Amino acid sequence: MKRIRKWFFPALLIAVVLVGFRYRTDIVTAVTRWLTFSFCDRPITYKIDQIDPQFNITQNTLKQQLTIASDIWNIATKKTLFEYDQNGSLSINLIYDGRQRLVENINDTNNVVESQKLTFEQESQRYDRLKAELEAEVQQLNDKIDYWNRKGGAPKDEYDQLVKSQKNLQKRITELNDFTQKLNQNVEKVNQNITNLNSNVSTFNSLLKVSPEMGTYTSGVNKVEIYFYGSKEELEHVLAHEMGHSLGLGHIQEANAIMNPTASNSVKPTQDDINEVAALCENKNRLDLVANDLYNSLYTLIGRFQTVLTK
């Protein structure tokens, strides 16, 4: 029995070594997989929590726009970085505030102004055409009157026709003057709406100086909040931007980048966007991260110790 015990552990060790050598490739692969990881290995699941009804957007519509926003990153990395789950960890919320109300007023007023300007241009063209026709007919009538005056007078039939034409032209001149007044009134309406538009834009810009964020991502509670947007594309851009923050991406200064701090209607990632998310998703070594954390902790402790000694 003692002899068996004596040789048991050496034999077991030899067996382990032989098995390890036999399956060395599989073992190395398994250990390598365990040591390496990526922050993008598991998708972030998101859900829709709060939609203020004043946004006038349905949950299905928002879900579709979230799909577009998340696919910006999914397609860029060829990974599933985001996916919808009604019990997801990332909370998406639309929080209505005064800026959104101003955005809607600005858009509505701008649409009215553009419509009025188009109508005014069409009416102005009509006015110019009527005026030119009327001036030509007045000139023709004056030429006829001059002709008969040189002849010493027109026959009765011709004279009656000239009087009739003159009355008709006077009526049309009155109508054209009324039309001119109507155009002037329309100009006043357009100018008033432009004044209102400028006032809303000024108020909006003042609010932006105090609170410029269209949306925010709060890491502690893993929540995205969108406060205002001007168009469907702008909402998709802002959603993608805040979802990028939830990945760990920072701001990018490249124009029209998804991660640029200034929002736009761009829903296509720039090369800088792609480079940043690719770097984030690179494989990391667990031992390197542990060693780096230990180094940083030790460096901090030494710094504190030196501070104590110098006091």
Coordinates of C-alpha atoms in Angstrom, one line a residue:
M1 CA 0.0 0.0 0.0
K2 CA 2.8 2.4 0.9
R3 CA 4.5 1.5 -2.4
I4 CA 1.3 2.4 -4.3
R5 CA 1.0 5.7 -2.5
K6 CA 4.7 6.4 -3.2
W7 CA 4.2 6.1 -7.0
F8 CA 0.7 7.4 -7.3
F9 CA 1.4 11.1 -7.5
P10 CA 4.4 10.8 -9.8
A11 CA 2.4 8.6 -12.1
L12 CA -0.5 11.1 -12.0
L13 CA 1.9 13.9 -12.8
I14 CA 3.3 11.9 -15.8
A15 CA -0.2 11.2 -17.0
V16 CA -1.2 14.9 -16.8
V17 CA 2.0 15.9 -18.7
L18 CA 1.4 13.3 -21.4
V19 CA -2.3 14.3 -21.8
G20 CA -1.2 17.9 -21.8
F21 CA 1.4 17.2 -24.5
R22 CA -1.2 15.3 -26.5
Y23 CA -3.7 18.1 -26.4
R24 CA -1.2 21.0 -26.1
T25 CA -2.7 22.8 -29.1
D26 CA -6.2 22.8 -27.7
I27 CA -5.0 23.7 -24.3
V28 CA -3.0 26.7 -25.6
T29 CA -6.0 27.8 -27.6
A30 CA -8.3 27.6 -24.6
V31 CA -5.9 29.5 -22.4
T32 CA -5.4 32.2 -25.0
R33 CA -9.1 32.6 -25.4
W34 CA -9.5 33.0 -21.7
L35 CA -6.6 35.5 -21.5
T36 CA -7.8 37.6 -24.4
F37 CA -11.1 39.5 -24.5
S38 CA -12.8 42.4 -26.1
F39 CA -15.2 45.0 -24.6
C40 CA -17.3 44.3 -27.6
D41 CA -17.7 40.5 -27.0
R42 CA -21.2 40.9 -25.5
P43 CA -23.8 43.2 -27.0
I44 CA -25.3 46.0 -25.0
T45 CA -29.0 45.4 -24.7
Y46 CA -31.2 48.5 -24.7
K47 CA -34.9 49.1 -23.9
I48 CA -37.3 52.0 -24.3
D49 CA -38.4 53.3 -20.9
Q50 CA -40.0 56.8 -21.2
I51 CA -41.5 58.7 -24.2
D52 CA -43.0 62.0 -23.4
P53 CA -46.3 62.1 -25.4
Q54 CA -45.5 65.7 -26.4
F55 CA -42.9 64.4 -28.8
N56 CA -45.8 62.8 -30.8
I57 CA -43.7 59.7 -31.6
T58 CA -44.8 56.1 -31.1
Q59 CA -42.8 53.4 -29.5
N60 CA -42.6 51.4 -32.7
T61 CA -41.2 54.5 -34.6
L62 CA -38.6 55.1 -31.9
K63 CA -37.7 51.5 -31.9
Q64 CA -37.1 51.7 -35.7
Q65 CA -34.9 54.7 -35.3
L66 CA -33.0 53.0 -32.5
T67 CA -32.3 50.1 -34.9
I68 CA -30.9 52.5 -37.4
A69 CA -28.8 54.2 -34.7
S70 CA -27.5 50.9 -33.3
D71 CA -26.7 49.6 -36.8
I72 CA -24.4 52.5 -37.3
W73 CA -22.0 50.8 -34.8
N74 CA -23.0 47.2 -35.6
I75 CA -22.2 47.6 -39.3
A76 CA -19.0 49.7 -38.6
T77 CA -17.5 46.9 -36.5
K78 CA -19.2 43.9 -38.1
K79 CA -20.2 42.9 -34.6
T80 CA -23.5 43.0 -32.7
L81 CA -22.7 45.8 -30.3
F82 CA -26.3 46.7 -29.6
E83 CA -29.5 44.8 -29.7
Y84 CA -33.1 45.5 -28.5
D85 CA -34.4 43.7 -25.4
Q86 CA -37.5 44.8 -23.5
N87 CA -35.6 44.0 -20.3
G88 CA -32.3 45.5 -21.6
S89 CA -29.7 47.2 -19.4
L90 CA -29.5 50.5 -21.3
S91 CA -32.5 52.7 -20.8
I92 CA -33.6 55.0 -23.6
N93 CA -35.8 58.0 -22.7
L94 CA -37.3 61.0 -24.6
I95 CA -37.6 63.9 -22.1
Y96 CA -39.6 66.8 -23.5
D97 CA -38.4 70.3 -22.5
G98 CA -38.8 74.0 -23.6
R99 CA -36.1 73.6 -26.3
Q100 CA -38.1 70.9 -28.1
R101 CA -41.2 73.2 -28.0
L102 CA -39.1 76.0 -29.5
V103 CA -37.7 73.6 -32.2
E104 CA -41.2 72.6 -33.2
N105 CA -42.3 76.3 -33.3
I106 CA -39.3 77.2 -35.4
N107 CA -39.9 74.4 -37.8
D108 CA -43.6 75.2 -38.1
T109 CA -43.0 78.9 -38.6
N110 CA -40.2 78.2 -41.1
N111 CA -42.6 76.0 -43.1
V112 CA -45.2 78.7 -43.1
V113 CA -42.7 81.3 -44.2
E114 CA -41.4 79.1 -47.0
S115 CA -45.0 78.4 -48.1
Q116 CA -45.8 82.1 -48.0
K117 CA -42.7 83.0 -49.9
L118 CA -43.5 80.5 -52.6
T119 CA -47.1 81.8 -52.9
F120 CA -45.8 85.4 -53.0
E121 CA -43.3 84.6 -55.8
Q122 CA -46.1 83.0 -57.8
E123 CA -48.5 85.9 -57.2
S124 CA -45.7 88.4 -58.0
Q125 CA -45.1 86.7 -61.3
R126 CA -48.8 86.8 -62.0
Y127 CA -48.9 90.5 -61.1
D128 CA -46.0 91.3 -63.5
R129 CA -47.7 89.4 -66.3
L130 CA -51.1 91.2 -65.7
K131 CA -49.3 94.6 -65.5
A132 CA -47.4 94.0 -68.7
E133 CA -50.6 92.9 -70.5
L134 CA -52.5 95.9 -69.2
E135 CA -49.8 98.4 -70.1
A136 CA -49.7 97.0 -73.6
E137 CA -53.5 97.4 -74.0
V138 CA -53.4 100.9 -72.6
Q139 CA -50.7 101.8 -75.1
Q140 CA -52.8 100.3 -77.9
L141 CA -55.8 102.3 -76.8
N142 CA -53.8 105.5 -76.6
D143 CA -52.4 104.9 -80.1
K144 CA -56.0 104.5 -81.4
I145 CA -57.2 107.7 -79.7
D146 CA -54.2 109.6 -81.1
Y147 CA -54.9 108.3 -84.5
W148 CA -58.6 109.5 -84.5
N149 CA -57.6 112.8 -82.9
R150 CA -55.3 113.4 -85.9
K151 CA -58.2 112.6 -88.2
G152 CA -60.4 115.2 -86.5
G153 CA -62.5 112.7 -84.6
A154 CA -63.7 109.1 -84.7
P155 CA -66.9 107.8 -86.2
K156 CA -69.7 107.2 -83.6
D157 CA -69.3 103.4 -83.7
E158 CA -65.5 103.7 -83.3
Y159 CA -65.9 106.3 -80.6
D160 CA -68.3 104.1 -78.6
Q161 CA -65.9 101.2 -78.9
L162 CA -63.0 103.4 -77.6
V163 CA -65.1 104.5 -74.6
K164 CA -66.0 100.9 -73.8
S165 CA -62.4 99.8 -74.0
Q166 CA -61.3 102.7 -71.8
K167 CA -63.9 101.8 -69.1
N168 CA -62.8 98.2 -69.3
L169 CA -59.2 99.1 -68.8
Q170 CA -60.0 101.4 -65.9
K171 CA -61.8 98.5 -64.2
R172 CA -58.8 96.2 -64.7
I173 CA -56.5 98.9 -63.4
T174 CA -58.6 99.1 -60.3
E175 CA -58.4 95.3 -59.9
L176 CA -54.7 95.4 -60.4
N177 CA -54.3 98.0 -57.7
D178 CA -56.4 95.8 -55.4
F179 CA -54.1 92.9 -56.2
T180 CA -51.1 95.1 -55.4
Q181 CA -52.6 95.9 -51.9
K182 CA -53.1 92.2 -51.4
L183 CA -49.5 91.5 -52.3
N184 CA -48.4 94.2 -49.8
Q185 CA -50.5 92.6 -47.1
N186 CA -48.9 89.2 -47.8
V187 CA -45.5 90.8 -47.6
E188 CA -46.4 92.2 -44.1
K189 CA -47.5 88.7 -43.0
V190 CA -44.3 87.1 -44.3
N191 CA -42.2 89.8 -42.5
Q192 CA -44.2 89.3 -39.3
N193 CA -43.6 85.5 -39.4
I194 CA -39.9 86.1 -40.1
T195 CA -39.8 88.4 -37.0
N196 CA -41.5 85.6 -35.0
L197 CA -39.0 83.1 -36.4
N198 CA -36.0 85.2 -35.5
S199 CA -37.4 85.7 -32.0
N200 CA -37.8 82.0 -31.5
V201 CA -34.3 81.3 -32.9
S202 CA -32.9 83.9 -30.5
T203 CA -34.6 82.4 -27.5
F204 CA -33.5 79.0 -28.6
N205 CA -29.9 80.0 -28.9
S206 CA -30.1 81.6 -25.4
L207 CA -31.3 78.4 -24.0
L208 CA -28.6 76.5 -25.8
K209 CA -25.9 78.6 -24.1
V210 CA -27.3 77.5 -20.7
S211 CA -28.1 73.9 -21.6
P212 CA -26.6 72.9 -25.0
E213 CA -27.0 69.1 -24.7
M214 CA -29.5 67.5 -27.1
G215 CA -29.0 64.3 -25.1
T216 CA -27.0 62.8 -22.4
Y217 CA -25.7 59.4 -21.3
T218 CA -25.4 58.7 -17.5
S219 CA -23.1 55.8 -16.9
G220 CA -24.0 55.3 -13.2
V221 CA -27.6 54.4 -14.1
N222 CA -26.9 53.4 -17.7
K223 CA -29.4 55.8 -19.1
V224 CA -29.8 57.8 -22.3
E225 CA -32.0 60.9 -22.3
I226 CA -32.9 62.8 -25.4
Y227 CA -34.2 66.3 -24.8
F228 CA -34.9 67.7 -28.3
Y229 CA -34.3 67.1 -32.0
G230 CA -35.2 68.9 -35.2
S231 CA -35.6 66.0 -37.6
K232 CA -35.8 62.2 -37.9
E233 CA -32.1 62.0 -39.0
E234 CA -31.0 64.3 -36.2
L235 CA -32.8 62.1 -33.7
E236 CA -31.0 59.0 -35.1
H237 CA -27.7 60.9 -35.0
V238 CA -28.2 61.9 -31.3
L239 CA -29.3 58.4 -30.3
A240 CA -26.2 56.9 -32.0
H241 CA -24.0 59.5 -30.4
E242 CA -25.2 58.7 -26.8
M243 CA -25.1 55.0 -27.5
G244 CA -21.5 55.5 -28.5
H245 CA -20.9 57.1 -25.1
S246 CA -22.4 54.0 -23.5
L247 CA -19.8 51.9 -25.3
G248 CA -17.0 54.1 -23.9
L249 CA -16.4 56.3 -26.9
G250 CA -15.4 60.0 -26.4
H251 CA -15.9 63.0 -28.5
I252 CA -14.4 63.4 -32.0
Q253 CA -13.7 66.8 -33.6
E254 CA -14.0 65.5 -37.2
A255 CA -16.9 67.3 -39.0
N256 CA -20.1 65.3 -39.2
A257 CA -18.7 62.5 -37.1
I258 CA -21.3 60.6 -35.1
M259 CA -19.2 61.4 -32.0
N260 CA -18.7 65.1 -32.8
P261 CA -20.2 67.1 -29.9
T262 CA -22.2 69.1 -32.3
A263 CA -25.2 67.3 -33.7
S264 CA -26.1 67.0 -37.3
N265 CA -28.3 65.1 -39.7
S266 CA -25.5 62.7 -40.5
V267 CA -26.3 59.0 -39.9
K268 CA -23.1 57.7 -41.5
P269 CA -20.0 57.1 -39.4
T270 CA -16.8 58.9 -40.5
Q271 CA -13.4 57.2 -40.6
D272 CA -12.5 58.6 -37.2
D273 CA -15.7 57.1 -35.8
I274 CA -14.8 53.7 -37.2
N275 CA -11.2 54.0 -36.0
E276 CA -12.2 54.8 -32.5
V277 CA -14.8 52.0 -32.1
A278 CA -12.3 49.6 -33.8
A279 CA -9.7 50.5 -31.2
L280 CA -12.2 50.0 -28.4
C281 CA -13.1 46.6 -29.7
E282 CA -9.6 45.3 -30.1
N283 CA -8.7 42.2 -28.1
K284 CA -7.2 42.9 -24.7
N285 CA -5.0 40.7 -22.5
R286 CA -6.4 40.1 -19.0
L287 CA -2.9 39.7 -17.5
D288 CA -1.9 43.0 -19.0
L289 CA -4.9 44.8 -17.6
V290 CA -4.3 43.3 -14.2
A291 CA -0.6 44.2 -14.3
N292 CA -1.6 47.8 -15.4
D293 CA -4.1 48.1 -12.6
L294 CA -1.5 46.9 -10.0
Y295 CA 1.1 49.3 -11.4
N296 CA -1.4 52.2 -11.2
S297 CA -2.4 51.3 -7.7
L298 CA 1.2 51.0 -6.6
Y299 CA 2.1 54.3 -8.2
T300 CA -0.7 56.0 -6.4
L301 CA 0.3 54.5 -3.0
I302 CA 3.9 55.6 -3.5
G303 CA 2.7 59.1 -4.4
R304 CA 0.6 59.3 -1.3
F305 CA 3.5 57.9 0.9
Q306 CA 5.8 60.6 -0.5
T307 CA 3.2 63.2 0.2
V308 CA 3.0 62.1 3.8
L309 CA 6.8 62.1 4.2
T310 CA 7.1 65.7 2.9
K311 CA 4.6 67.0 5.4

